[in-house]
Short mmCIF file of C-alpha atoms in Angstrom, two decimals:
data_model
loop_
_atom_site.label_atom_id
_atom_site.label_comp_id
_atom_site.label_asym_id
_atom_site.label_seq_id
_atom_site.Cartn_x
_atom_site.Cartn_y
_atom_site.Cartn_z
CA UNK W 70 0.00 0.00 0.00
CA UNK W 71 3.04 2.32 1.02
CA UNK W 72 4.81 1.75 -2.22
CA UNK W 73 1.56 2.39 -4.36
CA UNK W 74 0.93 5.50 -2.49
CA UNK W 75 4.55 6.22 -2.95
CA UNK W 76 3.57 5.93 -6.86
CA UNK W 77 0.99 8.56 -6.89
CA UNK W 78 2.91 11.92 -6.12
CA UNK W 79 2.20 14.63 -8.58
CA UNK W 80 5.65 14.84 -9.89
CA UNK W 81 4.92 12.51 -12.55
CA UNK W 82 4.92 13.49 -16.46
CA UNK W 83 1.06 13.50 -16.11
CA UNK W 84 0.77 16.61 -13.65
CA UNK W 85 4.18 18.87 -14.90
CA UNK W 86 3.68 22.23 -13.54
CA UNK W 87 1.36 24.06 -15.01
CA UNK W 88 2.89 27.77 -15.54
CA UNK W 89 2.28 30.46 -13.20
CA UNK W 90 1.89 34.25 -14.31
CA UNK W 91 1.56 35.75 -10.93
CA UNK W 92 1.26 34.56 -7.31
CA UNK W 93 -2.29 34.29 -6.47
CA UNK W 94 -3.68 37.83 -6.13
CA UNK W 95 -5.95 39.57 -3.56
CA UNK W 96 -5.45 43.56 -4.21
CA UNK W 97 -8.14 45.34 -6.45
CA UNK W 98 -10.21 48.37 -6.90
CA UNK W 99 -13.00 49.09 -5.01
CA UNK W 100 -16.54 48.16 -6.30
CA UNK W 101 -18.39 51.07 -7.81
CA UNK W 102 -19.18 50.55 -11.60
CA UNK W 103 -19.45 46.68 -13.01
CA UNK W 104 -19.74 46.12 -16.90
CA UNK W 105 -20.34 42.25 -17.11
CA UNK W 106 -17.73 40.00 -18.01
CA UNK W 107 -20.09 37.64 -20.15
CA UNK W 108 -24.02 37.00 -21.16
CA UNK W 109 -26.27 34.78 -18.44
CA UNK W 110 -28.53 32.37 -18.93
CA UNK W 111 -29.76 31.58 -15.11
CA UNK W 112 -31.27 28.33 -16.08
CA UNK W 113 -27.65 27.29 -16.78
CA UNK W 114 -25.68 29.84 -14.74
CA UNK W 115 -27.77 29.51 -11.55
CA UNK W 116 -27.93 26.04 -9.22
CA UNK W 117 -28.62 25.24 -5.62
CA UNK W 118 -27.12 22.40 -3.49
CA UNK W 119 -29.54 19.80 -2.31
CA UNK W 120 -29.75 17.03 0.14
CA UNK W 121 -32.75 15.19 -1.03
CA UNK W 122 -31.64 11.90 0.41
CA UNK W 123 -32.38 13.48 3.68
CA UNK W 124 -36.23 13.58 3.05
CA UNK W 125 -39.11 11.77 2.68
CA UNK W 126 -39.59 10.83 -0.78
CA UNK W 127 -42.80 13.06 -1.72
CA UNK W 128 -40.90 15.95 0.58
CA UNK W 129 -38.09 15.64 -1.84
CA UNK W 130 -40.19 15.50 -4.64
CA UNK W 131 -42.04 18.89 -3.46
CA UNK W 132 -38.27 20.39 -3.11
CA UNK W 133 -37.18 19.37 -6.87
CA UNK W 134 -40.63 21.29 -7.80
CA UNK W 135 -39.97 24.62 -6.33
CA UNK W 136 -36.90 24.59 -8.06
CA UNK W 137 -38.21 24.13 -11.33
CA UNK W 138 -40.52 26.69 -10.21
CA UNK W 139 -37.66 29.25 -10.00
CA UNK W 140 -37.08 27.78 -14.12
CA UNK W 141 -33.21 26.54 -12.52
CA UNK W 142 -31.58 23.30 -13.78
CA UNK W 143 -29.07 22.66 -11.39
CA UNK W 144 -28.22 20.58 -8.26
CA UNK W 145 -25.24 19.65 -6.49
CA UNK W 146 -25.50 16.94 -4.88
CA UNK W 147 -22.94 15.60 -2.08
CA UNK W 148 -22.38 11.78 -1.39
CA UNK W 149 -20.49 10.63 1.95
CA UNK W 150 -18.73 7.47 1.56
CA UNK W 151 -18.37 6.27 5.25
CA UNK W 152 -22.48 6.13 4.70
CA UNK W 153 -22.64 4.29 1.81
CA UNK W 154 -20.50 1.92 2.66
CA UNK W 155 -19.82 1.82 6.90
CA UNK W 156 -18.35 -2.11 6.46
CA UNK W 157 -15.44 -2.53 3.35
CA UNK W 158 -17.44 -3.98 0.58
CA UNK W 159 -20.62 -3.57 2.32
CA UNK W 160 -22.72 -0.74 0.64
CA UNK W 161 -25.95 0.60 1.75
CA UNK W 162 -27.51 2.97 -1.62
CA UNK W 163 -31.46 2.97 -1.07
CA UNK W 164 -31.28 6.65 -0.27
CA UNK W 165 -28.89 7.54 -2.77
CA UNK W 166 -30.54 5.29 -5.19
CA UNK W 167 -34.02 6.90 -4.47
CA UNK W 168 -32.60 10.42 -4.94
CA UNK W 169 -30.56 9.59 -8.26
CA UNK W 170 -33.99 8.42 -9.82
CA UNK W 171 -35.99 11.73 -8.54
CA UNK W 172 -33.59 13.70 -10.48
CA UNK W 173 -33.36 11.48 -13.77
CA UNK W 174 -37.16 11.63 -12.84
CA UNK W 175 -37.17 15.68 -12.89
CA UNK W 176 -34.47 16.00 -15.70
CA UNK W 177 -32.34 17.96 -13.43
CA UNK W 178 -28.69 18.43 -14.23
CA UNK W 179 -26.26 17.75 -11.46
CA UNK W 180 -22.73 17.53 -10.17
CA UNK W 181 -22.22 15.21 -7.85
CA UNK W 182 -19.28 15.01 -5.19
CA UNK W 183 -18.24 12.07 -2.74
CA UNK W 184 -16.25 12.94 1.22
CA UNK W 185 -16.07 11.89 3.95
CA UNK W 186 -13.55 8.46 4.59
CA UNK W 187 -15.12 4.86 6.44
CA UNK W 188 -13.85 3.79 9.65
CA UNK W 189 -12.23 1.16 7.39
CA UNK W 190 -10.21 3.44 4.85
CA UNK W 191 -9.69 6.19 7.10
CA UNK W 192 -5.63 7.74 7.80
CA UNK W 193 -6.53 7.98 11.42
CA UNK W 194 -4.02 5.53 13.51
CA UNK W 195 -5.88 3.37 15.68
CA UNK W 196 -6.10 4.90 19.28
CA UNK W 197 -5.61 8.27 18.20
CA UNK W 198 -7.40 11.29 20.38
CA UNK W 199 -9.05 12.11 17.26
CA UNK W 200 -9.85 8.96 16.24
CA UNK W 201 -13.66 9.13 16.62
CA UNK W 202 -13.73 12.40 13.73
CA UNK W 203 -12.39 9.45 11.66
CA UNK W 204 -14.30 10.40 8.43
CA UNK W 205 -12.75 13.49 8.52
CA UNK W 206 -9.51 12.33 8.01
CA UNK W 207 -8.17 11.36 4.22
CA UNK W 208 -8.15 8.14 3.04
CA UNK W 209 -4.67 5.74 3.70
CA UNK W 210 -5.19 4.77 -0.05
CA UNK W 211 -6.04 7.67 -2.49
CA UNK W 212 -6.86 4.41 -5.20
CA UNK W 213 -9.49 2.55 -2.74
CA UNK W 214 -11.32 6.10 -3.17
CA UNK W 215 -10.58 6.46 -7.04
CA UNK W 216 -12.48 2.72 -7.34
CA UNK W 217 -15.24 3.82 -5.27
CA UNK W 218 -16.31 7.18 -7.36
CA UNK W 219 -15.60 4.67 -10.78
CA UNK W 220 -18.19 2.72 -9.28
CA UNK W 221 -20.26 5.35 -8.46
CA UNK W 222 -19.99 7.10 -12.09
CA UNK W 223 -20.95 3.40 -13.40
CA UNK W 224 -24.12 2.79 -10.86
CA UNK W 225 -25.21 6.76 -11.55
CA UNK W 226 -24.82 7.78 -15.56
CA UNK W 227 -27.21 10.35 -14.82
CA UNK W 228 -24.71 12.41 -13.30
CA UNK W 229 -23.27 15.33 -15.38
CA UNK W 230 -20.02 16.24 -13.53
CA UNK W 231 -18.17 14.46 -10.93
CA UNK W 232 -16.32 16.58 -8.14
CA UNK W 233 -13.67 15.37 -6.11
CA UNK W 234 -14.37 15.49 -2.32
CA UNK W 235 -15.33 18.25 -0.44
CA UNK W 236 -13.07 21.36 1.39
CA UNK W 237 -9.80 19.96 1.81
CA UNK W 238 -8.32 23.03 2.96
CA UNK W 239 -9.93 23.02 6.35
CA UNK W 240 -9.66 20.88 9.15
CA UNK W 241 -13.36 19.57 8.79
CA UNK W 242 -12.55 17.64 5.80
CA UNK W 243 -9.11 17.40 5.88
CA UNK W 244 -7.22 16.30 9.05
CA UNK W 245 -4.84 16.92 10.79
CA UNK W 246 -3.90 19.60 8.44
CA UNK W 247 -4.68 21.20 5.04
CA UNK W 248 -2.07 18.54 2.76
CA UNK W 249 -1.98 20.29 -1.06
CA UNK W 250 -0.44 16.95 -1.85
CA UNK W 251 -2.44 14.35 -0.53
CA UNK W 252 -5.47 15.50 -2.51
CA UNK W 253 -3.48 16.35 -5.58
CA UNK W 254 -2.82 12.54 -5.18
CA UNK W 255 -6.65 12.04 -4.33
CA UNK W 256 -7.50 14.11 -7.07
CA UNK W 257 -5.01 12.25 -10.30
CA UNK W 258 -5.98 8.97 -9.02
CA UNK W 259 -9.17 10.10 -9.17
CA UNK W 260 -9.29 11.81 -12.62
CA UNK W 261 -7.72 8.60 -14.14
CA UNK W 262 -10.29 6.31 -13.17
CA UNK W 263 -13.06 8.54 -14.20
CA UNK W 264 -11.44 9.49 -17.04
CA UNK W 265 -10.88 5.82 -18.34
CA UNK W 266 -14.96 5.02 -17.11
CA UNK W 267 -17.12 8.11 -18.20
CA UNK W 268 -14.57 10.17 -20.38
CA UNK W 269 -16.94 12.45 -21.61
CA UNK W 270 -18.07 13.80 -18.16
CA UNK W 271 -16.17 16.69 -16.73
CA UNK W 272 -14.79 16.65 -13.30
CA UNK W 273 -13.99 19.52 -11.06
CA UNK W 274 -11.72 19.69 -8.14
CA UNK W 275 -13.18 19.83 -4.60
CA UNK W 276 -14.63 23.19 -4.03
CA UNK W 277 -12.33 24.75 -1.58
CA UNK W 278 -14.09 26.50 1.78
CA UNK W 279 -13.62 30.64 1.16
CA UNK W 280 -10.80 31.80 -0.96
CA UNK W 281 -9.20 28.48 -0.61
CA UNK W 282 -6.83 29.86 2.44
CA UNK W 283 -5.15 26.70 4.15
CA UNK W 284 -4.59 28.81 7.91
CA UNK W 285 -2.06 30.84 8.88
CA UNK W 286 0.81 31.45 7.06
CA UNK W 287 0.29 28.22 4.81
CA UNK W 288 -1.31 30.31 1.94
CA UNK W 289 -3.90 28.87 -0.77
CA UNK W 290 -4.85 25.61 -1.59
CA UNK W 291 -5.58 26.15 -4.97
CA UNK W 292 -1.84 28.48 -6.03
CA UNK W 293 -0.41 25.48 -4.33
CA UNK W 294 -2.65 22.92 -6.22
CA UNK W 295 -1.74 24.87 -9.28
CA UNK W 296 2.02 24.52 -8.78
CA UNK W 297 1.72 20.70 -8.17
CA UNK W 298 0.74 20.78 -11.78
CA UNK W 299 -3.58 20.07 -11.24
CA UNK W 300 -4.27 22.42 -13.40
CA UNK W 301 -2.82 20.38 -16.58
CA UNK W 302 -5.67 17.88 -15.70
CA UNK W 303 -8.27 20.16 -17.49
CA UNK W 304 -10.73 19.92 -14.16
CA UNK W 305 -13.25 22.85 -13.02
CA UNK W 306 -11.84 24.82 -10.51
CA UNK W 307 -14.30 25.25 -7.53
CA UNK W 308 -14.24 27.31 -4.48
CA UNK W 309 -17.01 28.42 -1.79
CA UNK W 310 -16.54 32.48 -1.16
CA UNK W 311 -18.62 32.49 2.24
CA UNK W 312 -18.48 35.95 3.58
CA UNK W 313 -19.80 38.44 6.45
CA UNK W 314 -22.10 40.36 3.23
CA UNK W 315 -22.88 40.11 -0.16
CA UNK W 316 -19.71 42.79 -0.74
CA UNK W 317 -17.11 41.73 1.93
CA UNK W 318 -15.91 40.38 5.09
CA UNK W 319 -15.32 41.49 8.49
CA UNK W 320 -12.01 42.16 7.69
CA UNK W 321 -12.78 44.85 4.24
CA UNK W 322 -16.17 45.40 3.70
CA UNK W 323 -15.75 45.49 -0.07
CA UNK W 324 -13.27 42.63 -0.40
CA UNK W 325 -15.21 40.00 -2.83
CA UNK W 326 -14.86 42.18 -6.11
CA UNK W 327 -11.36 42.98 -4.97
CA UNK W 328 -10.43 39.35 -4.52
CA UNK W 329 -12.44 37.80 -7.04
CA UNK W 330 -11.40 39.71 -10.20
CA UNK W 331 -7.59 39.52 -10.02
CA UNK W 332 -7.66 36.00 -9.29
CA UNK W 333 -10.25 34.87 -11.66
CA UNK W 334 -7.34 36.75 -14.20
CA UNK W 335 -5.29 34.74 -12.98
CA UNK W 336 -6.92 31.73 -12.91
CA UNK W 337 -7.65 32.19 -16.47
CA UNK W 338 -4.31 33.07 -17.64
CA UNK W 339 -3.55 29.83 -15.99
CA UNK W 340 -5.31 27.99 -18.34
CA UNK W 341 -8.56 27.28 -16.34
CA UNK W 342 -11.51 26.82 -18.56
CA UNK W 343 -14.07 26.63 -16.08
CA UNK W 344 -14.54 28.71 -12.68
CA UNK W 345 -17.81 27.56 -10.30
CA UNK W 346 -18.48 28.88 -7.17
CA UNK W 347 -20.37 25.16 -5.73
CA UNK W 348 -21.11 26.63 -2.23
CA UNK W 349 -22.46 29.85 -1.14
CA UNK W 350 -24.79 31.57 0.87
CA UNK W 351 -25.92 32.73 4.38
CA UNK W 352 -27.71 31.34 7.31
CA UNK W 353 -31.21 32.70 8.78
CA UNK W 354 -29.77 31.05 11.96
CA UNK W 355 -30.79 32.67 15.26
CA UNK W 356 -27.62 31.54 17.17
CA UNK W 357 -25.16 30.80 19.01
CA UNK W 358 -23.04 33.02 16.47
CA UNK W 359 -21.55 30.26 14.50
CA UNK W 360 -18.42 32.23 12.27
CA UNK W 361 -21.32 33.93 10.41
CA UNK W 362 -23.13 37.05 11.90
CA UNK W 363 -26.78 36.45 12.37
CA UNK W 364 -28.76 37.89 9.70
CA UNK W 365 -32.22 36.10 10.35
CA UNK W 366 -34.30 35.59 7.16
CA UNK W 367 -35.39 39.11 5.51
CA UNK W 368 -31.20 39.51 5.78
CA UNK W 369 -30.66 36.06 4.13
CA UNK W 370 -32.72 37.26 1.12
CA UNK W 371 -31.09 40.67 0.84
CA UNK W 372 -27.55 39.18 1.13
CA UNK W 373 -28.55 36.45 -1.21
CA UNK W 374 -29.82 39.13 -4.18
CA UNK W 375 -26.68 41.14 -3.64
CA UNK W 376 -24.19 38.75 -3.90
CA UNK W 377 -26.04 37.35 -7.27
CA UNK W 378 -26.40 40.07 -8.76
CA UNK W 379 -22.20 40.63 -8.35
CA UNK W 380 -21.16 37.03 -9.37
CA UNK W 381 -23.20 37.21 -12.06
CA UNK W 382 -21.23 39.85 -13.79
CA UNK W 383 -17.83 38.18 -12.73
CA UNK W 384 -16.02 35.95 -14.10
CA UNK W 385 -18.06 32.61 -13.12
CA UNK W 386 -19.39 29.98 -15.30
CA UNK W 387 -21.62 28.34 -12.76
CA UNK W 388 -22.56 29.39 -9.41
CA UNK W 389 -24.50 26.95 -6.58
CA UNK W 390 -26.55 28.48 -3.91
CA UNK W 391 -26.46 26.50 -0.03
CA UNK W 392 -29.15 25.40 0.06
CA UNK W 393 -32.16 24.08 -1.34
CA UNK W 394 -34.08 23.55 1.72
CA UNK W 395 -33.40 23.62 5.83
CA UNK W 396 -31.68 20.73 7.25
CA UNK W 397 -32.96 18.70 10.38
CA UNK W 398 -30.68 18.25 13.87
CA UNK W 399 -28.33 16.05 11.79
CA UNK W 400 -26.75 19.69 11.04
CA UNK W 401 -25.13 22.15 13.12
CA UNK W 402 -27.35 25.11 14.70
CA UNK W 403 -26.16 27.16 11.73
CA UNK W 404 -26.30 24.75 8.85
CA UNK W 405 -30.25 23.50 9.51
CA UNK W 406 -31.17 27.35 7.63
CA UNK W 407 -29.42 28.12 4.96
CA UNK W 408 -32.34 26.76 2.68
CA UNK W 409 -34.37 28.73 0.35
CA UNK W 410 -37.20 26.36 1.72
CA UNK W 411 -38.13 25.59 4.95
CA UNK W 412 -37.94 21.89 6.20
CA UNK W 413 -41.45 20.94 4.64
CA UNK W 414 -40.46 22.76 0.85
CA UNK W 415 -42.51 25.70 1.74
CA UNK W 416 -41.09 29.00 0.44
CA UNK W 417 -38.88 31.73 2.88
CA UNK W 418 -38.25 34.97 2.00
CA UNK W 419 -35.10 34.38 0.32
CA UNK W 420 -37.07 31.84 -2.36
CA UNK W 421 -39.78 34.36 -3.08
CA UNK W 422 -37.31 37.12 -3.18
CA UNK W 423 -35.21 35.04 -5.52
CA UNK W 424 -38.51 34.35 -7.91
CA UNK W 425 -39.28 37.84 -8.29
CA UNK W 426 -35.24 38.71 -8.65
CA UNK W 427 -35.60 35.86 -11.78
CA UNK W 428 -38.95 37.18 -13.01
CA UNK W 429 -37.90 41.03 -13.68
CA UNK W 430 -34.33 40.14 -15.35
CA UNK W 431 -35.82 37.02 -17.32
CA UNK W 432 -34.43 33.98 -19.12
CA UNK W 433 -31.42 35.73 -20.26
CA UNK W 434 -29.26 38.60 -19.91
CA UNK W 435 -26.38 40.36 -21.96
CA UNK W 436 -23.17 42.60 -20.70
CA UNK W 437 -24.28 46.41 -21.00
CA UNK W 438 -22.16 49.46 -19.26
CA UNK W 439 -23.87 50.84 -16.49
CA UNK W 440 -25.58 54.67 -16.54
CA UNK W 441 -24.13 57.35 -16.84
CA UNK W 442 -24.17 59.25 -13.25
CA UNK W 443 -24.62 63.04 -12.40
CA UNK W 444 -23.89 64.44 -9.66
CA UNK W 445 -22.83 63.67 -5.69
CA UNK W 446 -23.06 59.67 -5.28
CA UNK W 447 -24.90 57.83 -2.07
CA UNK W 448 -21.85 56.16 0.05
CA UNK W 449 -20.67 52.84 -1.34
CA UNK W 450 -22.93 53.19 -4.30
CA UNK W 451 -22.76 49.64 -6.43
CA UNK W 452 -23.94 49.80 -9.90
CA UNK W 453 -24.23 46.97 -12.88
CA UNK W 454 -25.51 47.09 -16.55
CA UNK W 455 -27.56 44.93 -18.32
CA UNK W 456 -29.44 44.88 -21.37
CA UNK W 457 -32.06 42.34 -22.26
CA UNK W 458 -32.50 40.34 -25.48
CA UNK W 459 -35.64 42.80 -26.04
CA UNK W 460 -33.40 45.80 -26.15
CA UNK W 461 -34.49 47.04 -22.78
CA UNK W 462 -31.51 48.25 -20.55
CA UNK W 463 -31.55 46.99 -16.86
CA UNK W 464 -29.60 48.97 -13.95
CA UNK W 465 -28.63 46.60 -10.87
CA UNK W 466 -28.22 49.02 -8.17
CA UNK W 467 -27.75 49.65 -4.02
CA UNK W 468 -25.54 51.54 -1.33
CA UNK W 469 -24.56 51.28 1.82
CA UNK W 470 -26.49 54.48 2.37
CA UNK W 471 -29.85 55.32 0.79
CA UNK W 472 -29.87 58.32 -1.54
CA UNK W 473 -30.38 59.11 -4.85
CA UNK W 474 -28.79 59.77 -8.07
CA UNK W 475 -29.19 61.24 -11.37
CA UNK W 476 -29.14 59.15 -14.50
CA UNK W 477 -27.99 61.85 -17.50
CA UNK W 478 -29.01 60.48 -21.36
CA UNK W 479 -31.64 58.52 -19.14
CA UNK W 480 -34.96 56.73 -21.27
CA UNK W 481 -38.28 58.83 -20.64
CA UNK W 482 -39.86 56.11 -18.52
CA UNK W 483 -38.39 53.81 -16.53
CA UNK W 484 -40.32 51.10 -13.71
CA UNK W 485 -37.49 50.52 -10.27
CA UNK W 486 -38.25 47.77 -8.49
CA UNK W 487 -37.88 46.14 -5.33
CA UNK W 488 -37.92 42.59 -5.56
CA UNK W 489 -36.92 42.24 -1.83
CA UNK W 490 -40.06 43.87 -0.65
CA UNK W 491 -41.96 42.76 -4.26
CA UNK W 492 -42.89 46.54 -4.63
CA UNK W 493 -42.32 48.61 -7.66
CA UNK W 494 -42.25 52.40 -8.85
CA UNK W 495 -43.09 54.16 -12.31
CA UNK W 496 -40.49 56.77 -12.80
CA UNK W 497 -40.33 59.92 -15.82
CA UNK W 498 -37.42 61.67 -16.73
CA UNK W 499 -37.25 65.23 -16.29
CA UNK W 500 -34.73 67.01 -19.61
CA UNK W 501 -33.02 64.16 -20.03
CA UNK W 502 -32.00 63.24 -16.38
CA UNK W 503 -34.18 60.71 -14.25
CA UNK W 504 -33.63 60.73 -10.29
CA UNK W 505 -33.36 56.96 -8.74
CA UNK W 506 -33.86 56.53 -5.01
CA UNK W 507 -31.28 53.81 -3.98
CA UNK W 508 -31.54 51.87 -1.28
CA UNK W 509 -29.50 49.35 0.86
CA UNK W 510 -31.49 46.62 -0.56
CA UNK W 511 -30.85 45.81 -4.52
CA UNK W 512 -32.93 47.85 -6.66
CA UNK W 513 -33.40 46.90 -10.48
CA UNK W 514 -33.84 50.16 -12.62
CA UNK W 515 -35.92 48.65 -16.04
CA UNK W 516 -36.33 50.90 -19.20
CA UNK W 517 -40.48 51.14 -20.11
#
């Protein structure tokens, strides 16, 4: 076993360094103005994580209809392998079985990812103080879990891309430490198999928790991923940019843009064809404070609208809200409400805010450059441009302060809405200038 583990390091011919134009970058200008970087489609653009083997079947069922109600396409789905198979050789699949067939059944596309190691397979020495968190701890053999997702990709066709465990640059998923190695191994032994069983399905790389940061002064998963040589692979790169608000963290309140651009650059000039975000979100939680502040549920629908309506002009190709629906007590305090549904599929704010959201852009979106702006600006004004395939220019727009501004070369007429509250206004231009009340809460400007 030693020996074949010995054989799997990424120095081999298959994973030669892929080159590097720049360290991974985190300086950037501060939001204000956002042309988008491509068209969206949501129904392609837009999916939400879902755990429909936790339900009842006509629960689950209820779930994969509210989706569809939204007109979205996507799930991710996430497999644990010390579940589906607690004894070596010994696999228990009803559930997963079940909730493959519901989304054949629904026509849902999916990517699908497998964590979380057996008692069995698990690194953890025998005795160890840790040793009951042994599923968090990386398999001994990176091959035993390469022949479990081949089996996997051979029970489940239906599955679109495959994704290669879950966060391994955290200490939940990953112990006793962050190891840029190990799951390169994990990840080519991986990628071989699949490739070699379903070589027309793409695979992506575990989606890495925030920016990817391994702790301290150990620096990014994915740079050091990237110098390893994963990138030569040709896998999705995936990472999960949880933060305090739609625009920031606790740290720099207007940090996403600022990280996010640069780095997708870089990303791309690295040869990266596809960039998903498969995890993020915010909790309507009411506490203990859990990392993230407590926003209750009217905040987890305005974060929710804010941060789409930024990824969705950056540089993403696919982006996967958590979650579909509240979690029971099998989840921590804050991880039983991040759904868009409560536990029985019926709607919170954040899913009916989210359907209107949807409703006023419609099926499809393209790049436009936002107003033109007159005057003194509300504080920490953010403001993106769209134009719809009817012609009709759309204005994404909110502050950190309400106030208004003054749109010069504006159209005559022009309807703002609210789709937080679900309220909208009728407003006319006055010689050639048209004042917009902005609000902290995103406000979508729509030509008559």
């Amino acid at each position: 076993m030693a020996a074949t583990r010995r054989a799997m390091v990424l120095g081999t011919a298959a994973l030669a360094a892929a080159p590097l134009a720049q360290a991974w970058p985190w300086d950037g200008l501060p939001v204000q103005a956002l042309k988008p970087v491509r068209p969206v489609v949501w129904r392609d653009f837009l999916g939400v994580n879902a755990q429909l083997q936790w339900f009842p079947i006509e629960v689950a069922r209820k779930q994969v209809k509210q989706l569809q109600a939204l007109g979205l396409n996507w799930v991710r789905l996430g497999l644990h392998w010390f579940l589906l198979e607690p004894q070596e050789g010994q696999y228990k699949l009803e559930p997963i079985d079940a909730m493959m067939a519901l989304v054949k059944e629904a026509g849902l596309r999916n990517i699908t990812y497998v964590v979380g190691t057996p008692r069995w397979a698990s690194s953890v020495d025998k005795g160890d103080k840790y040793e009951q968190y042994f599923d968090k701890f990386p398999p001994r053999d990176p091959v035993v879990f390469a022949q479990r997702m081949v089996m996997l990709a051979k029970r489940y066709p239906q599955v679109d891309s495959w994704q290669v465990w879950n966060e391994p640059n955290i200490l939940g998923f990953w112990a006793p430490k962050p190891d840029p190695e190990g799951y390169g191994r994990m990840l080519l032994t991986s990628v071989q198999g699949l490739r070699a069983t379903v070589p027309n399905k793409p695979i992506a790389m575990a989606g890495m928790a925030y920016f990817s940061e391994m702790g301290g002064s150990q620096g990014l998963m994915i740079e050091a991923l990237a110098k390893l040589g994963a990138f030569n692979l040709n896998v999705t790169v995936a990472y999960h940019p949880y933060t305090a608000t739609a625009e920031g963290s606790q740290a720099d309140a207007r940090d996403f843009v600022k990280r996010v651009q640069p780095a997708h650059q870089w990303l791309r000039s690295a040869g990266v064809k596809q960039i998903w975000s498969t995890e993020w979100g915010w909790s309507s939680y009411k506490g203990p404070v859990e990392e993230q502040p407590l926003v209750g549920e009217d905040g987890q629908a305005d974060h929710t609208l804010r941060r789409l309506a930024l990824m969705a002009a950056l540089d993403y190709d696919r982006v996967f809200l958590f979650t579909l629906s509240d979690l029971d007590k099998r989840a921590s305090v804050r991880d039983q409400s991040y759904g868009l549904l409560r536990e029985n599929g019926e709607p919170k704010p954040v899913y009916i805010a989210l359907q209107r959201f949807l409703q006023i852009c419609g099926p499809r979106l393209e790049p436009d450059n936002p107003p033109t702006l007159d005057g003194a600006l509300p504080e920490g004004l953010v403001s993106i441009g769209w134009r719809r395939p009817d012609g009709r220019k759309l204005w994404m727009v909110w502050a950190n302060k309400p106030g208004t501004v003054r749109l010069k070369n504006a159209p005559r007429q022009a309807t703002l809405h609210q789709p937080l509250k679900g309220t909208q206004k009728a407003l006319s231009a006055l010689d050639g200038v048209l004042s917009v009340p902005v609000d902290t809460a995103l406000q979508i400007l729509v030509d008559a």
